[in-house]
PDB file of C-alpha atoms in Angstrom:
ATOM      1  CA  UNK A   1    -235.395 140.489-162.468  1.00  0.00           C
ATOM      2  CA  UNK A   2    -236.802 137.123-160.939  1.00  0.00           C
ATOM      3  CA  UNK A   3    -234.103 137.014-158.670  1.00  0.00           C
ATOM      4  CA  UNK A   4    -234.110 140.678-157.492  1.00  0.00           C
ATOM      5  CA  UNK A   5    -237.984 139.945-156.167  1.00  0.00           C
ATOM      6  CA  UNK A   6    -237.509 137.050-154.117  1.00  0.00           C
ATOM      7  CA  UNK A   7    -234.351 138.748-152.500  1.00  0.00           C
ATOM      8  CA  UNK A   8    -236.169 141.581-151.996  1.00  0.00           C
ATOM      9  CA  UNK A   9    -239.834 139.056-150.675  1.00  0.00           C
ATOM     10  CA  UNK A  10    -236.971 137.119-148.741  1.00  0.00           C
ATOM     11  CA  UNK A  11    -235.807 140.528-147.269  1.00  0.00           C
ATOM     12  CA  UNK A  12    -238.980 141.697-146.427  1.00  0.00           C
ATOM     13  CA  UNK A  13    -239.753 137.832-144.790  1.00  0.00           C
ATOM     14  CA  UNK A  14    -236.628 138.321-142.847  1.00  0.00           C
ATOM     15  CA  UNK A  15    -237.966 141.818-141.530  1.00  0.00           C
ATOM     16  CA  UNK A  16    -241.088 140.557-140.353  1.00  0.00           C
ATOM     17  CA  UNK A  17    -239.664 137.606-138.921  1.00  0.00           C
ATOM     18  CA  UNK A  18    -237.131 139.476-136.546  1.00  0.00           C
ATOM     19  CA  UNK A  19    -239.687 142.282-135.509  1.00  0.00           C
ATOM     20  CA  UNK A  20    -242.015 139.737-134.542  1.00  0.00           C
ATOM     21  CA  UNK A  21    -239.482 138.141-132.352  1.00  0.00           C
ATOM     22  CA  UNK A  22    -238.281 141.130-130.833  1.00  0.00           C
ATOM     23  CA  UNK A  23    -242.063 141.796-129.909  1.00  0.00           C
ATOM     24  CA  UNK A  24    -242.394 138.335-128.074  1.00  0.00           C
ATOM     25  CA  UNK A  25    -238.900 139.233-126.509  1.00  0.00           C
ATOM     26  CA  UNK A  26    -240.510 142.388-125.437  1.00  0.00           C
ATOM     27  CA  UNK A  27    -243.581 141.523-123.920  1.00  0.00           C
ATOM     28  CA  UNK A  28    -242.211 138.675-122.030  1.00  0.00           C
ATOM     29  CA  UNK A  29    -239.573 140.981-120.188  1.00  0.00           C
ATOM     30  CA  UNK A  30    -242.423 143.173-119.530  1.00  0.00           C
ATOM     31  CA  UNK A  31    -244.400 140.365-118.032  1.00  0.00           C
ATOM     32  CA  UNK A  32    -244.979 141.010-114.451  1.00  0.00           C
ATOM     33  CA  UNK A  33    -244.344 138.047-112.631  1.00  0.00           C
ATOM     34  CA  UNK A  34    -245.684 137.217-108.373  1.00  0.00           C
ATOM     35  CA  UNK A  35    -242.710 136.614-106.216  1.00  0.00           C
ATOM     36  CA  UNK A  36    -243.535 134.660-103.566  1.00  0.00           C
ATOM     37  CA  UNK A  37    -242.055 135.657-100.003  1.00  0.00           C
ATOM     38  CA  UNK A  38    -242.328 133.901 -96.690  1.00  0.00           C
ATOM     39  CA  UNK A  39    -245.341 134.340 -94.301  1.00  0.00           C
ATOM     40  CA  UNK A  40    -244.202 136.995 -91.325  1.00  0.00           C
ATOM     41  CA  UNK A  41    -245.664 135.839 -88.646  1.00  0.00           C
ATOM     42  CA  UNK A  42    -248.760 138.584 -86.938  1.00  0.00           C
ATOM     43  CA  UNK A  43    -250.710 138.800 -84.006  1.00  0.00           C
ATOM     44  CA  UNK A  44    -253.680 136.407 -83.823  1.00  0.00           C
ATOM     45  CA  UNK A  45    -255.817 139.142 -82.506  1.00  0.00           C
ATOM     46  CA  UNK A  46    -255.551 141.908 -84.823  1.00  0.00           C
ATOM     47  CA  UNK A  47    -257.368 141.054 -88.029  1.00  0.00           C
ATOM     48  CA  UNK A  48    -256.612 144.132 -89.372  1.00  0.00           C
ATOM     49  CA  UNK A  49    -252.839 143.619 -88.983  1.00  0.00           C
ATOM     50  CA  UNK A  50    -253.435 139.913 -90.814  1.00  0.00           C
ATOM     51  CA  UNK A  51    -255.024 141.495 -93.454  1.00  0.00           C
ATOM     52  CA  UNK A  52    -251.894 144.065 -94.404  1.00  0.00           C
ATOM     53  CA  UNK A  53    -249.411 141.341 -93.755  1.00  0.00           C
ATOM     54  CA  UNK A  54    -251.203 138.691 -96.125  1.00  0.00           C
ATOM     55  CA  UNK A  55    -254.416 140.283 -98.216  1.00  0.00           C
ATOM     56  CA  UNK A  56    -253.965 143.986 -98.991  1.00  0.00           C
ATOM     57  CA  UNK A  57    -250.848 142.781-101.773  1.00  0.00           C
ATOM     58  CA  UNK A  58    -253.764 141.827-103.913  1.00  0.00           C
ATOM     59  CA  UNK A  59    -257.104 143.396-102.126  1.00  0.00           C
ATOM     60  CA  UNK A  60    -255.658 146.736-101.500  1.00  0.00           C
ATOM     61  CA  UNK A  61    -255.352 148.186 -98.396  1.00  0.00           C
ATOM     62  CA  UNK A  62    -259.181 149.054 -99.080  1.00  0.00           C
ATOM     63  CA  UNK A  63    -260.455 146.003 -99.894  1.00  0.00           C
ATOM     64  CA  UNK A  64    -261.344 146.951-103.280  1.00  0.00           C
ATOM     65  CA  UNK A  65    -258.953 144.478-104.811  1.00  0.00           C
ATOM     66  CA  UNK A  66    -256.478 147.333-106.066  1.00  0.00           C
ATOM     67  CA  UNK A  67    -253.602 145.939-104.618  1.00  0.00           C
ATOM     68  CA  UNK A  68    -250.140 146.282-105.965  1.00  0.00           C
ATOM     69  CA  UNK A  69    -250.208 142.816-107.269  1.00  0.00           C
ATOM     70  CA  UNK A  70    -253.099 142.909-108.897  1.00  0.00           C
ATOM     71  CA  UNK A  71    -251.426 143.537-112.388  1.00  0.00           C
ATOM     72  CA  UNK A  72    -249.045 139.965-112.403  1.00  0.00           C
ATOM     73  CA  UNK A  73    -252.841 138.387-111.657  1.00  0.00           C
ATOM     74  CA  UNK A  74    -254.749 136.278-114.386  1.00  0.00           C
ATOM     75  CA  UNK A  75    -258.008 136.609-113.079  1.00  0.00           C
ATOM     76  CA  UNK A  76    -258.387 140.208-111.025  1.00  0.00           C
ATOM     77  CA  UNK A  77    -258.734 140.074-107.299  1.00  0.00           C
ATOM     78  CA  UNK A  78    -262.646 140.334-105.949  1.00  0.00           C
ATOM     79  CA  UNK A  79    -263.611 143.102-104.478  1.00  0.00           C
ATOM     80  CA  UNK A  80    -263.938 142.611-100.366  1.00  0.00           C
ATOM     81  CA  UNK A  81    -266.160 145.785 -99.745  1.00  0.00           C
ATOM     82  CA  UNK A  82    -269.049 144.338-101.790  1.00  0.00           C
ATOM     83  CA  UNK A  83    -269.381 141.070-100.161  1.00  0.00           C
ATOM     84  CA  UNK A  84    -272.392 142.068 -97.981  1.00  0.00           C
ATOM     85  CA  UNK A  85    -274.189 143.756-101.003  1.00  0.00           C
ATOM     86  CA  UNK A  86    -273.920 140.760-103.741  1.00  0.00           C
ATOM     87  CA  UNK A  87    -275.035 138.669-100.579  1.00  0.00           C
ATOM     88  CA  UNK A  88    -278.617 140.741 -99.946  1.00  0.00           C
ATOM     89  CA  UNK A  89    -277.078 142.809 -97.372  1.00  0.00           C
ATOM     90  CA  UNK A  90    -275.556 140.240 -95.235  1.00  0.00           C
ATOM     91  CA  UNK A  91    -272.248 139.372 -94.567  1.00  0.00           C
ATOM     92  CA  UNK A  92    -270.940 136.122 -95.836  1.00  0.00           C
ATOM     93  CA  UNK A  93    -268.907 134.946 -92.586  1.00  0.00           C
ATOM     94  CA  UNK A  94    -268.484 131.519 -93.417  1.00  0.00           C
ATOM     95  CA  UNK A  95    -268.158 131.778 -97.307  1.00  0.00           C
ATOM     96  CA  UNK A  96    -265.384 133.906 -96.543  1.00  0.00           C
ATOM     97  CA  UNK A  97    -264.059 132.445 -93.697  1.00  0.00           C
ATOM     98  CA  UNK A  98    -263.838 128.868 -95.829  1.00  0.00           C
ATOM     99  CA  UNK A  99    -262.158 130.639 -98.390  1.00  0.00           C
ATOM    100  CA  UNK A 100    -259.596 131.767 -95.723  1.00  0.00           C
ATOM    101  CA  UNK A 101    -259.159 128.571 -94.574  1.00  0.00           C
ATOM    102  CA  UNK A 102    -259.180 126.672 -97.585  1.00  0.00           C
ATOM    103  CA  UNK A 103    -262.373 124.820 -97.689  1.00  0.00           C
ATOM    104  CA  UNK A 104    -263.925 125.506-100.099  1.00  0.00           C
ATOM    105  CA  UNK A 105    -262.914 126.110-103.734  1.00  0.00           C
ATOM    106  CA  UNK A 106    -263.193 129.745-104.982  1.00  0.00           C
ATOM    107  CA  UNK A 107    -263.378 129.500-108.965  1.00  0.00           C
ATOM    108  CA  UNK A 108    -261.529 132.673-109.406  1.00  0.00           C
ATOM    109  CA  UNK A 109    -258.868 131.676-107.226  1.00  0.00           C
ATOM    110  CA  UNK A 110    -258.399 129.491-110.431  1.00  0.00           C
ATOM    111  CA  UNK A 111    -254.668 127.600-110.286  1.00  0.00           C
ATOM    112  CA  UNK A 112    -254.407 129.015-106.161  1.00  0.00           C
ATOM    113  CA  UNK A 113    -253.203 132.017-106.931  1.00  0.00           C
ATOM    114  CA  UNK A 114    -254.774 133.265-103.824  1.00  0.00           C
ATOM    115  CA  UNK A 115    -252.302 131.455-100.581  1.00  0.00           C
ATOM    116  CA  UNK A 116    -255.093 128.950 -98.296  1.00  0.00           C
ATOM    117  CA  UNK A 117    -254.359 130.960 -95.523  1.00  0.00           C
ATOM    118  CA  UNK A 118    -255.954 128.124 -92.803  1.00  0.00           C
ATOM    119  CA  UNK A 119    -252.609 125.890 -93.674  1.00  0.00           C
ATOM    120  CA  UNK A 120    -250.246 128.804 -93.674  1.00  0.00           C
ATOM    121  CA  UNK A 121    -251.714 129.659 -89.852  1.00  0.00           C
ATOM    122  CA  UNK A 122    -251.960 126.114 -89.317  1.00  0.00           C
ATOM    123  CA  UNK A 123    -247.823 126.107 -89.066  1.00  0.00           C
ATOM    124  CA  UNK A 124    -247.491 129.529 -87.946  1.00  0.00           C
ATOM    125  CA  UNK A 125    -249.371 128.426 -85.164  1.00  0.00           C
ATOM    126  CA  UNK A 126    -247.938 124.928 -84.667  1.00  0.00           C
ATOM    127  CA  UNK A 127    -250.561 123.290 -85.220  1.00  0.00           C
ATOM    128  CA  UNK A 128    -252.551 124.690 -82.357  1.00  0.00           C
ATOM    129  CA  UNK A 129    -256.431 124.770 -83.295  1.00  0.00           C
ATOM    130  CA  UNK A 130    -257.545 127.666 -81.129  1.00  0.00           C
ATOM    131  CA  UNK A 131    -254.787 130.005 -82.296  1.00  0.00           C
ATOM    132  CA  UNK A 132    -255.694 129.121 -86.176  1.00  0.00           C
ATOM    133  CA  UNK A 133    -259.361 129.551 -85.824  1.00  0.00           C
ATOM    134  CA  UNK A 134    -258.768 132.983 -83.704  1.00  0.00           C
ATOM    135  CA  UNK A 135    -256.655 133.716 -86.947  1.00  0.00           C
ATOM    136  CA  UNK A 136    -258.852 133.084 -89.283  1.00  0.00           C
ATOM    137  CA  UNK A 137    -262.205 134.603 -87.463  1.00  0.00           C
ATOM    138  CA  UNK A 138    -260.452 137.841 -86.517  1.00  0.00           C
ATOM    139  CA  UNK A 139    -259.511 138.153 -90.254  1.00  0.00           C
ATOM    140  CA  UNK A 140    -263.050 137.311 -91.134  1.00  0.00           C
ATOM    141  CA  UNK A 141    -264.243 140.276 -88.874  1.00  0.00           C
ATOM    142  CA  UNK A 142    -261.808 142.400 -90.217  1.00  0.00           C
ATOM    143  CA  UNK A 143    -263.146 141.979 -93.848  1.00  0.00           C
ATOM    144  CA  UNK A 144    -266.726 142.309 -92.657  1.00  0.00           C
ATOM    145  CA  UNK A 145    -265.478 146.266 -91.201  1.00  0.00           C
ATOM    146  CA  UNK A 146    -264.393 146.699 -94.733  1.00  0.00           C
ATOM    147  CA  UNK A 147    -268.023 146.212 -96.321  1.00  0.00           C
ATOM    148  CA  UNK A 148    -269.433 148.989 -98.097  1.00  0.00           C
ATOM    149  CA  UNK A 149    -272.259 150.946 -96.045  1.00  0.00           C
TER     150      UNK A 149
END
């Protein structure tokens, strides 16, 4: 009788074990994962072509940081149409502008999730200054037409 319970604990063990496995199988296949693609080059002038190309993936065409990536993302896009509101009604130009560029740290941007745009246009550009601060002000202005009235 002895025996019959711990085949039939060991059984049960052996269960458990396997369906707890097969979970952790599961949820890792269902894991959404960012691919990372190469930057297609845009016109410097249109910030609202910029933004498509390189923002609305995570921001949403919107702004509203509903993008279609938004799901593989640890810590959830911020919402681009409430800048001027959590900034007492005035547009934060150069806060968002450095965080284009890369100069200053965004904490939930956490491990770079978010590309630093400023190096990216930097290349794209060939290293020519004007063309990567047209970039990067043009997609500035472009976010500022997205703020919430």
């Amino acid at each position: 009788m002895c025996i019959k319970k711990l085949a039939l604990i060991f059984t049960a063990l052996t269960v458990m074990t396997c369906t707890v496995a097969a979970q952790d199988q599961l949820q890792d296949q269902n894991q959404k994962v960012i691919q990372h693609a190469n930057i297609q080059p845009t016109s410097p002038a249109s910030g609202k072509e910029m933004y498509t190309a390189y923002c609305a993936v995570c921001h949403g065409t919107d702004g509203k940081g509903g993008g279609p990536a938004t799901s593989a993302l640890k810590v959830p896009p911020t919402d681009l149409t409430s800048l001027s509101k959590s900034n007492g009604g005035k547009f934060p130009a150069m806060k968002v502008m450095y965080a284009i560029s890369g100069q200053s740290a965004v904490p939930a941007h956490g491990s770079r999730e978010m590309p630093v745009w400023g190096s990216l246009f930097w290349n794209m550009s060939h290293g020519h200054e004007g063309e990567v601060q047209q970039r990067e002000a043009n997609l500035t202005k472009y976010v500022e037409s997205l703020q919430a009235k």
